[in-house]
Coordinates of C-alpha atoms and ligand atoms in Angstrom, one line a residue:
M1 CA -3.7 -36.4 -24.9
D2 CA -3.3 -39.9 -23.6
A3 CA -2.0 -40.7 -20.1
E4 CA 1.4 -41.8 -21.3
T5 CA 2.0 -38.6 -23.3
F6 CA 0.8 -36.6 -20.4
R7 CA 3.2 -38.4 -18.1
R8 CA 6.1 -37.9 -20.4
F9 CA 5.6 -34.2 -20.9
G10 CA 4.7 -33.8 -17.2
Y11 CA 8.0 -35.2 -16.1
Q12 CA 9.8 -33.0 -18.7
L13 CA 8.0 -29.9 -17.5
I14 CA 8.7 -30.6 -13.8
D15 CA 12.4 -30.9 -14.8
W16 CA 12.1 -27.7 -16.7
V17 CA 10.5 -25.8 -13.7
A18 CA 13.0 -27.3 -11.2
D19 CA 15.9 -26.1 -13.4
Y20 CA 14.3 -22.8 -13.9
L21 CA 13.9 -22.2 -10.2
Q22 CA 17.5 -23.0 -9.7
E23 CA 18.8 -21.0 -12.6
A24 CA 16.5 -18.1 -13.0
E25 CA 19.5 -15.9 -12.6
R26 CA 20.7 -16.7 -16.1
Y27 CA 17.8 -14.7 -17.6
P28 CA 17.6 -10.9 -17.8
V29 CA 15.3 -10.2 -15.0
L30 CA 13.2 -7.6 -16.9
S31 CA 12.1 -8.7 -20.4
P32 CA 14.0 -6.7 -23.0
L33 CA 11.3 -6.9 -25.6
S34 CA 9.5 -4.0 -27.2
P35 CA 5.7 -3.8 -27.4
G36 CA 4.2 -6.1 -30.1
E37 CA 7.3 -8.3 -30.4
V38 CA 5.6 -11.4 -28.9
R39 CA 2.2 -10.7 -30.6
N40 CA 3.9 -10.3 -34.0
R41 CA 5.4 -13.8 -33.7
L42 CA 2.1 -15.5 -33.0
P43 CA -0.5 -16.5 -35.6
T44 CA -3.5 -14.2 -35.8
G45 CA -6.0 -17.0 -35.6
P46 CA -6.2 -20.3 -33.7
P47 CA -4.9 -23.6 -35.2
L48 CA -7.7 -25.6 -36.9
S49 CA -6.1 -29.0 -36.1
G50 CA -4.3 -29.9 -33.0
E51 CA -0.6 -29.5 -32.8
P52 CA 2.0 -31.7 -31.1
M53 CA 3.2 -30.7 -27.7
E54 CA 6.8 -30.6 -29.0
A55 CA 5.8 -27.7 -31.3
I56 CA 4.0 -25.9 -28.5
L57 CA 7.0 -26.2 -26.1
K58 CA 9.4 -25.1 -28.8
D59 CA 7.3 -21.9 -29.2
F60 CA 7.2 -21.5 -25.5
Q61 CA 11.0 -21.5 -25.3
E62 CA 11.5 -19.3 -28.4
I63 CA 8.6 -16.8 -28.3
I64 CA 7.1 -16.7 -24.8
L65 CA 10.2 -17.0 -22.6
P66 CA 12.0 -14.0 -24.0
G67 CA 8.9 -11.9 -23.2
I68 CA 8.8 -13.0 -19.6
T69 CA 9.8 -10.7 -16.8
H70 CA 11.2 -13.1 -14.2
W71 CA 9.4 -12.6 -10.9
N72 CA 11.2 -15.7 -9.7
H73 CA 14.6 -14.1 -10.3
P74 CA 16.5 -13.5 -7.1
R75 CA 17.4 -10.0 -8.3
F76 CA 13.7 -9.1 -8.8
F77 CA 13.3 -6.1 -6.5
A78 CA 10.4 -4.4 -8.3
Y79 CA 6.8 -3.6 -7.1
F80 CA 5.9 -6.0 -4.3
P81 CA 6.9 -9.6 -5.1
A82 CA 4.3 -12.2 -6.2
N83 CA 6.6 -14.8 -4.8
N84 CA 6.2 -18.6 -4.8
S85 CA 8.0 -21.7 -3.7
A86 CA 8.5 -25.3 -4.8
P87 CA 5.9 -26.7 -2.3
S88 CA 3.4 -24.1 -3.5
I89 CA 3.9 -25.1 -7.1
L90 CA 3.3 -28.7 -6.2
G91 CA 0.1 -27.7 -4.5
E92 CA -0.9 -25.8 -7.7
I93 CA -0.2 -28.9 -9.8
L94 CA -2.6 -31.0 -7.7
S95 CA -5.2 -28.3 -7.7
A96 CA -5.0 -28.1 -11.5
G97 CA -5.1 -31.9 -11.7
L98 CA -8.2 -32.1 -9.5
G99 CA -9.8 -29.2 -11.2
V100 CA -12.4 -28.8 -8.5
N101 CA -14.6 -25.8 -8.0
S102 CA -15.0 -25.0 -4.3
M103 CA -18.1 -22.8 -4.7
V104 CA -20.2 -24.7 -2.2
W105 CA -19.3 -27.4 0.4
Q106 CA -20.8 -30.2 -1.6
S107 CA -18.9 -29.3 -4.7
S108 CA -15.8 -30.5 -2.8
P109 CA -16.0 -30.8 0.9
A110 CA -12.2 -31.0 1.4
A111 CA -11.7 -27.8 -0.5
T112 CA -14.0 -25.9 1.8
E113 CA -12.9 -27.5 5.0
L114 CA -9.2 -27.2 4.2
E115 CA -9.7 -23.5 3.4
E116 CA -11.4 -23.1 6.8
V117 CA -8.5 -24.8 8.5
V118 CA -5.6 -23.1 6.8
M119 CA -7.3 -19.7 7.2
D120 CA -7.6 -20.4 10.9
W121 CA -3.9 -21.4 11.0
L122 CA -3.1 -18.0 9.3
R123 CA -5.3 -16.2 11.8
Q124 CA -3.3 -17.8 14.7
M125 CA 0.0 -17.0 13.0
V126 CA -0.7 -13.3 12.8
D127 CA -2.5 -13.4 16.2
L128 CA -5.9 -12.2 15.2
P129 CA -8.7 -12.5 17.8
Q130 CA -10.7 -15.7 17.5
E131 CA -13.9 -14.1 16.1
F132 CA -12.1 -13.3 12.8
R133 CA -13.0 -15.8 10.1
G134 CA -11.0 -16.1 7.0
V135 CA -11.7 -16.7 3.3
I136 CA -9.3 -16.9 0.4
Q137 CA -9.9 -14.2 -2.3
D138 CA -8.0 -13.8 -5.5
T139 CA -6.5 -10.5 -4.7
A140 CA -6.4 -7.7 -2.1
S141 CA -8.3 -5.5 -4.5
T142 CA -11.2 -7.9 -4.4
A143 CA -11.0 -8.3 -0.6
T144 CA -11.1 -4.5 -0.2
L145 CA -14.1 -4.3 -2.6
C146 CA -15.9 -6.9 -0.4
A147 CA -15.1 -4.9 2.7
L148 CA -16.5 -1.7 1.1
L149 CA -19.6 -3.5 0.1
C150 CA -20.1 -4.9 3.6
A151 CA -19.5 -1.4 5.1
R152 CA -22.1 0.0 2.8
E153 CA -24.7 -2.7 3.5
K154 CA -24.1 -2.7 7.3
L155 CA -24.6 1.0 7.5
A156 CA -27.6 1.0 5.1
Q157 CA -29.1 -2.0 6.8
F158 CA -29.0 -3.9 3.4
Q159 CA -31.2 -1.2 1.8
V160 CA -28.8 -0.5 -1.0
N161 CA -28.7 -4.2 -1.9
R162 CA -32.5 -4.1 -2.1
E163 CA -33.4 -0.7 -3.4
G164 CA -30.3 0.7 -5.0
F165 CA -28.8 4.0 -4.1
S166 CA -31.7 6.4 -4.1
D167 CA -31.5 7.4 -0.4
W168 CA -27.7 7.5 -0.1
S169 CA -26.7 10.0 -2.8
G170 CA -26.3 13.8 -2.8
K171 CA -26.1 15.3 0.6
K172 CA -26.4 12.0 2.5
A173 CA -23.7 10.3 0.4
L174 CA -21.7 7.6 2.1
R175 CA -18.1 8.6 2.8
V176 CA -14.9 6.5 2.8
Y177 CA -11.7 7.7 4.4
T178 CA -8.2 6.6 3.5
S179 CA -4.7 8.2 3.4
S180 CA -3.1 9.9 0.5
E181 CA -0.7 6.9 0.4
A182 CA -3.4 4.2 0.2
H183 CA -3.3 1.8 -2.8
S184 CA -5.3 2.7 -5.9
S185 CA -7.5 -0.4 -5.3
V186 CA -9.3 1.6 -2.6
E187 CA -10.4 4.2 -5.1
K188 CA -11.3 1.4 -7.6
G189 CA -13.4 -0.4 -5.0
V190 CA -15.2 2.8 -4.0
K191 CA -16.1 3.4 -7.7
I192 CA -17.2 -0.2 -8.3
A193 CA -19.3 -0.2 -5.0
G194 CA -21.2 2.8 -6.4
L195 CA -20.0 5.1 -3.7
G196 CA -18.5 7.6 -6.1
S197 CA -14.8 8.6 -6.1
Q198 CA -15.7 12.1 -5.0
N199 CA -16.8 10.5 -1.7
L200 CA -13.4 9.0 -1.1
V201 CA -11.9 11.5 1.4
T202 CA -8.1 11.7 1.4
I203 CA -6.5 11.8 4.9
A204 CA -3.2 13.6 5.4
V205 CA -0.1 11.6 6.3
D206 CA 2.7 12.4 8.8
K207 CA 6.4 12.6 8.0
A208 CA 6.6 8.8 8.0
Y209 CA 3.8 8.7 5.4
A210 CA 1.4 7.1 7.9
M211 CA -2.2 8.3 8.3
D212 CA -2.7 11.2 10.7
P213 CA -5.6 10.2 13.0
G214 CA -6.2 13.8 14.0
D215 CA -7.0 14.7 10.3
L216 CA -9.2 11.6 10.1
E217 CA -11.3 12.7 13.0
R218 CA -11.5 16.3 11.7
K219 CA -12.7 15.2 8.3
I220 CA -15.3 12.8 9.7
R221 CA -16.7 15.5 11.9
A222 CA -16.8 18.0 9.0
D223 CA -18.7 15.5 6.9
R224 CA -21.2 14.9 9.6
E225 CA -21.7 18.6 10.1
Q226 CA -22.5 18.8 6.4
G227 CA -25.1 16.0 6.6
L228 CA -22.9 13.5 4.8
T229 CA -22.7 9.9 6.1
P230 CA -19.3 8.6 7.2
C231 CA -19.2 4.9 6.3
C232 CA -15.8 3.3 6.2
V233 CA -12.1 3.8 7.0
V234 CA -9.5 1.9 5.0
A235 CA -6.2 1.9 6.9
T236 CA -3.0 0.7 5.3
V237 CA -0.4 -1.4 7.1
G238 CA 2.5 -1.3 4.7
T239 CA 1.7 1.3 2.0
T240 CA 2.7 0.5 -1.6
S241 CA 5.3 3.3 -2.0
S242 CA 7.2 3.0 1.3
T243 CA 5.5 0.4 3.5
A244 CA 4.3 3.1 5.9
L245 CA 2.2 1.8 8.8
D246 CA -1.0 3.6 9.6
P247 CA -1.5 3.5 13.4
L248 CA -4.4 1.1 13.9
R249 CA -5.2 1.7 17.5
P250 CA -6.1 5.4 17.3
I251 CA -7.7 4.9 13.9
G252 CA -9.8 2.0 15.4
E253 CA -10.9 4.1 18.3
I254 CA -12.1 6.8 15.9
A255 CA -13.9 4.3 13.7
Q256 CA -15.7 2.9 16.7
R257 CA -16.6 6.3 18.1
Y258 CA -18.3 7.3 14.9
G259 CA -19.7 3.8 14.0
L260 CA -17.5 3.3 10.9
W261 CA -16.4 0.0 9.4
L262 CA -12.6 -0.3 9.6
H263 CA -10.9 -2.3 6.9
V264 CA -7.1 -2.9 7.1
D265 CA -5.2 -3.3 3.8
A266 CA -2.0 -5.1 4.8
A267 CA -1.5 -6.6 1.4
L268 CA 2.3 -7.1 1.7
A269 CA 3.0 -6.3 5.4
G270 CA 0.5 -8.6 7.0
S271 CA 2.8 -11.5 6.5
A272 CA 5.4 -9.8 8.7
A273 CA 3.0 -10.1 11.6
I274 CA 3.9 -13.8 11.9
L275 CA 7.1 -12.6 13.5
P276 CA 6.5 -12.0 17.2
E277 CA 8.9 -9.1 17.1
M278 CA 6.9 -7.5 14.3
R279 CA 3.4 -8.2 15.5
W280 CA 3.2 -4.6 16.7
I281 CA 2.4 -3.5 13.2
L282 CA -1.1 -4.9 13.8
D283 CA -1.5 -3.4 17.2
G284 CA -5.1 -2.4 17.6
I285 CA -6.4 -4.9 15.0
E286 CA -9.0 -6.2 17.4
S287 CA -11.1 -3.1 16.7
A288 CA -10.9 -3.6 12.9
D289 CA -13.9 -5.2 11.0
S290 CA -11.8 -6.7 8.3
L291 CA -8.2 -7.3 7.2
V292 CA -6.6 -8.5 4.0
F293 CA -3.0 -9.7 3.4
N294 CA -1.6 -11.6 0.5
P295 CA 0.3 -14.9 1.1
H296 CA 1.1 -14.5 -2.6
K297 CA 3.1 -11.4 -1.9
W298 CA 5.3 -12.4 1.0
L299 CA 4.5 -15.9 2.2
F300 CA 5.9 -17.9 -0.7
T301 CA 2.6 -19.0 -2.1
N302 CA 1.8 -18.8 -5.8
F303 CA -0.2 -16.0 -7.1
D304 CA -3.2 -15.8 -6.5
C305 CA -3.9 -16.2 -2.8
S306 CA -5.2 -13.3 -0.8
A307 CA -6.3 -13.9 2.9
F308 CA -9.4 -11.9 3.8
F309 CA -10.5 -11.9 7.4
C310 CA -13.8 -10.5 8.7
R311 CA -14.9 -10.1 12.3
H312 CA -18.6 -10.4 11.3
P313 CA -18.9 -13.2 8.7
E314 CA -22.7 -12.8 9.1
T315 CA -22.4 -9.4 7.5
L316 CA -20.3 -10.8 4.8
T317 CA -22.8 -13.5 4.0
A318 CA -25.8 -11.2 4.4
T319 CA -24.2 -8.9 1.8
F320 CA -23.3 -11.6 -0.7
A321 CA -25.6 -14.6 -0.2
I322 CA -28.1 -15.5 -2.9
H323 CA -29.9 -18.8 -2.9
P324 CA -30.8 -19.9 -6.4
E325 CA -32.6 -23.2 -6.5
Y326 CA -29.9 -24.9 -8.5
L327 CA -27.3 -24.4 -5.8
K328 CA -29.3 -25.5 -2.8
T329 CA -28.2 -28.6 -0.9
D330 CA -29.5 -30.4 2.2
R331 CA -26.3 -29.5 4.1
D332 CA -26.6 -25.7 3.7
Q333 CA -27.4 -25.2 7.4
E334 CA -24.5 -27.2 8.6
V335 CA -21.6 -26.2 6.4
T336 CA -19.8 -23.2 5.0
N337 CA -20.5 -22.3 1.4
F338 CA -17.8 -19.9 0.4
R339 CA -19.7 -18.7 -2.7
D340 CA -21.6 -16.5 0.0
W341 CA -18.3 -15.0 1.2
G342 CA -17.4 -12.9 -1.8
I343 CA -18.1 -11.9 -5.4
Q344 CA -17.4 -14.9 -7.5
L345 CA -19.4 -18.1 -7.5
G346 CA -16.7 -20.5 -8.9
R347 CA -13.6 -20.7 -6.8
R348 CA -10.2 -22.3 -7.4
F349 CA -8.9 -24.7 -4.7
R350 CA -6.3 -22.3 -3.5
A351 CA -6.1 -23.6 0.0
L352 CA -4.1 -26.6 -1.2
K353 CA -1.0 -24.7 -2.1
L354 CA -1.2 -22.6 1.1
W355 CA -1.4 -25.9 3.1
F356 CA 1.6 -27.3 1.2
V357 CA 3.6 -24.1 2.0
L358 CA 2.6 -23.9 5.7
R359 CA 3.4 -27.6 6.3
T360 CA 6.7 -27.6 4.3
Y361 CA 8.2 -24.5 5.9
G362 CA 6.5 -24.6 9.2
V363 CA 5.9 -21.3 11.0
E364 CA 9.5 -21.1 12.1
G365 CA 10.8 -21.7 8.6
L366 CA 8.6 -18.9 7.2
R367 CA 9.7 -16.6 10.0
Q368 CA 13.3 -17.2 9.2
K369 CA 12.8 -16.2 5.6
L370 CA 11.0 -13.0 6.5
R371 CA 13.7 -12.2 9.1
D372 CA 16.4 -12.6 6.4
H373 CA 14.6 -10.1 4.1
L374 CA 14.1 -7.6 6.9
T375 CA 17.8 -7.9 7.8
L376 CA 18.9 -7.4 4.2
A377 CA 16.7 -4.3 3.9
Q378 CA 18.4 -2.8 6.9
E379 CA 21.8 -3.6 5.5
F380 CA 20.9 -2.0 2.2
K381 CA 19.7 1.0 4.1
G382 CA 23.1 1.2 5.8
W383 CA 24.9 1.2 2.4
V384 CA 22.7 4.0 1.1
E385 CA 23.1 6.1 4.2
E386 CA 26.9 5.7 4.4
S387 CA 27.3 6.4 0.7
P388 CA 28.6 9.8 -0.3
D389 CA 25.9 10.3 -2.9
F390 CA 22.8 8.2 -2.2
E391 CA 20.2 9.0 0.4
T392 CA 17.1 7.3 1.8
L393 CA 13.8 9.1 1.4
A394 CA 11.5 7.4 3.9
P395 CA 11.7 5.3 7.0
I396 CA 12.3 1.6 6.3
P397 CA 10.2 -0.4 8.8
L398 CA 10.0 -3.5 6.6
N399 CA 11.6 -4.8 3.4
T400 CA 11.2 -1.8 1.0
I401 CA 13.7 1.0 0.5
C402 CA 12.9 4.4 -1.1
F403 CA 16.1 6.1 -2.0
R404 CA 17.8 8.2 -4.7
F405 CA 21.1 9.2 -6.1
Q406 CA 22.0 12.6 -4.8
P407 CA 25.4 13.7 -6.2
G408 CA 25.4 16.9 -4.0
K409 CA 24.8 15.0 -0.7
R410 CA 28.3 15.6 0.7
S411 CA 29.6 18.4 -1.4
G412 CA 26.7 20.7 -0.6
R413 CA 26.2 21.4 -4.3
T414 CA 22.5 21.7 -4.8
L415 CA 20.8 20.4 -7.8
S416 CA 17.3 21.4 -8.8
A417 CA 14.4 19.0 -8.0
E418 CA 13.8 18.5 -11.7
K419 CA 17.5 17.7 -12.3
L420 CA 17.6 15.1 -9.5
D421 CA 14.3 13.5 -10.7
G422 CA 15.7 13.3 -14.2
L423 CA 19.0 11.8 -13.0
N424 CA 17.3 9.1 -11.1
K425 CA 14.9 8.3 -13.9
D426 CA 18.0 7.8 -16.1
L427 CA 19.6 5.6 -13.4
L428 CA 16.4 3.5 -13.1
D429 CA 16.3 3.1 -16.8
E430 CA 19.9 2.1 -17.1
V431 CA 20.0 -0.5 -14.4
N432 CA 16.7 -2.1 -15.5
R433 CA 17.9 -2.2 -19.2
S434 CA 21.0 -4.0 -18.0
G435 CA 18.9 -7.0 -17.2
K436 CA 20.9 -7.4 -13.9
I437 CA 18.3 -6.1 -11.6
F438 CA 14.7 -4.9 -11.7
I439 CA 13.7 -2.1 -9.4
T440 CA 10.7 0.3 -9.8
S441 CA 10.0 3.9 -8.8
T442 CA 7.5 6.0 -6.9
R443 CA 7.0 9.5 -5.7
L444 CA 6.9 10.6 -2.1
S445 CA 6.0 14.3 -1.4
R446 CA 6.4 14.8 -5.1
T447 CA 10.0 13.6 -5.1
F448 CA 10.9 10.9 -7.5
C449 CA 12.3 7.8 -5.6
L450 CA 13.9 4.6 -6.6
R451 CA 12.2 1.8 -4.8
L452 CA 13.8 -1.6 -4.0
C453 CA 11.8 -4.3 -2.3
I454 CA 13.5 -7.4 -0.9
G455 CA 10.9 -10.2 -0.9
Q456 CA 11.7 -12.8 -3.6
T457 CA 11.9 -16.3 -2.3
Q458 CA 15.4 -17.0 -3.7
T459 CA 17.0 -13.6 -2.8
R460 CA 20.1 -13.8 -0.7
R461 CA 22.7 -11.3 0.5
E462 CA 24.8 -11.7 -2.6
H463 CA 21.9 -10.6 -4.8
V464 CA 21.2 -7.5 -2.8
L465 CA 24.9 -6.7 -3.0
Q466 CA 24.8 -7.1 -6.7
A467 CA 21.9 -4.7 -6.9
W468 CA 23.9 -2.1 -4.9
D469 CA 26.9 -2.8 -7.2
A470 CA 24.7 -2.3 -10.3
L471 CA 23.6 1.1 -9.1
Q472 CA 27.2 2.1 -8.1
G473 CA 28.7 0.9 -11.4
S474 CA 26.1 2.6 -13.6
Q475 CA 27.2 5.1 -16.1
V476 CA 24.9 7.8 -14.6
V477 CA 26.6 7.5 -11.2
Q478 CA 30.1 7.1 -12.6
E479 CA 29.8 10.1 -14.8
W480 CA 28.6 12.3 -12.0
R481 CA 31.3 11.1 -9.7
Q482 CA 33.9 12.0 -12.3
K483 CA 32.3 15.4 -12.8
L484 CA 32.3 16.3 -9.1
R485 CA 35.8 14.9 -8.4
Ligands
LIG501 N1 -2.9 -2.9 -1.3 C1 -1.6 -2.6 -1.3 C2 -1.1 -1.9 -0.1 C3 -0.8 -3.0 -2.3 O1 0.5 -2.7 -2.2 C4 -1.3 -3.7 -3.4 C5 -0.5 -4.1 -4.5 O2 0.7 -4.1 -4.5 C6 -2.7 -4.0 -3.4 C7 -3.5 -3.5 -2.4 C8 -3.3 -4.7 -4.6 O3 -3.0 -6.0 -4.5 P1 -3.7 -7.1 -5.4 O4 -2.9 -7.2 -6.6 O5 -3.7 -8.3 -4.6 O6 -5.1 -6.6 -5.7

């Protein structure tokens, strides 16, 4: 493609994206397609000769776009968001244009040094102690795996890296502790790190679904008495189901008392700590060894961008560094080589988009957006609680509401748990199929919950109201209201 053609289509696509961001609302938020519908419209083999961009863009519009679930839609309330913003997209364009690989300092000094700077800005924004050093990972799952590997190596004095697991299996097995509400990435990391999922110890939660430190200490002691080797605690600040907040201070004290690595998974919630009034969610973080949170979840930065902070970067580098001849440079003693801070060698220039976001919004601009989301979540909570037949199912400290339709709430008529679960599944299915909103579900204490998360960049009060109206106006709710009238 020559420069002129690139320029022409570049302008066209920027126009397209600008319109899309403004008008995402005109699409059904959840793609209505059935499995196979996109694949069946695509050729089974690659084109032998090149095709014109016009043809590719036409197929993008006609085949790909209908199969898109619109994460940028203001009525996207599902999962946790992978939100973005115009400045972040501009940063991504430059990063793609430059196409650099920031594996070592020399491979693009600016990529490494900008990453060091923006990660330190983020550290200051969430008020982490100065000794924490940051690195951008692709996802929280990878960061948690890195933390587990560091915990393993620190405890084993790098013996597992050298000799494999021979000494640390069976009765001496390394044990990892996390709550029953922790994200599945912890179990995945434990498996990949070779620790074995049977050595992942589930800690009980309290009524607010936060880790019970008493149970943590009991289980660590029981393991020690059996000759097992406590290694790491993974605490969650903002659990996936209900954004429950594990109490870091007592958990940190226990981790220190027994010499365990404490990793904090704050994938979504960490961003909220940039608000002075919400910083308490990280109270006690100074005793943690590592922390991850995702600017790609709630700091308006394109997926992927996961901020991993470690209090002992020397443990991180001792765990991951390898020095093949072909990567050595004369500057290695003076500079940071981020290839030694994680699993991958090649690394995208992700710091650029984060820099664009932090500079365009400024800290106050970002705080305002997060405050708006938190206020809307409290407002939604009020609507649910005042409603005659909806109820909340967990505390709402942040931006995520777990709730359900409960037709017997006021009348006292009791419906069986199965009946209620079934009703709410039908309601979920109906509102999502409508294309008006997209919410997801979870289970808390075995109860099926509808789950609505307010974190999309474009979401305003009117969109949250529309979500509430979609639920109220659904056939499931209307029919039950008729029935009980
Ligand atoms: N941890 C928590 C608490 C999460 O909610 C999630 C995803 O929603 C993850 C980890 C995994 O995030 P990622 O997709 O960045 O690996």
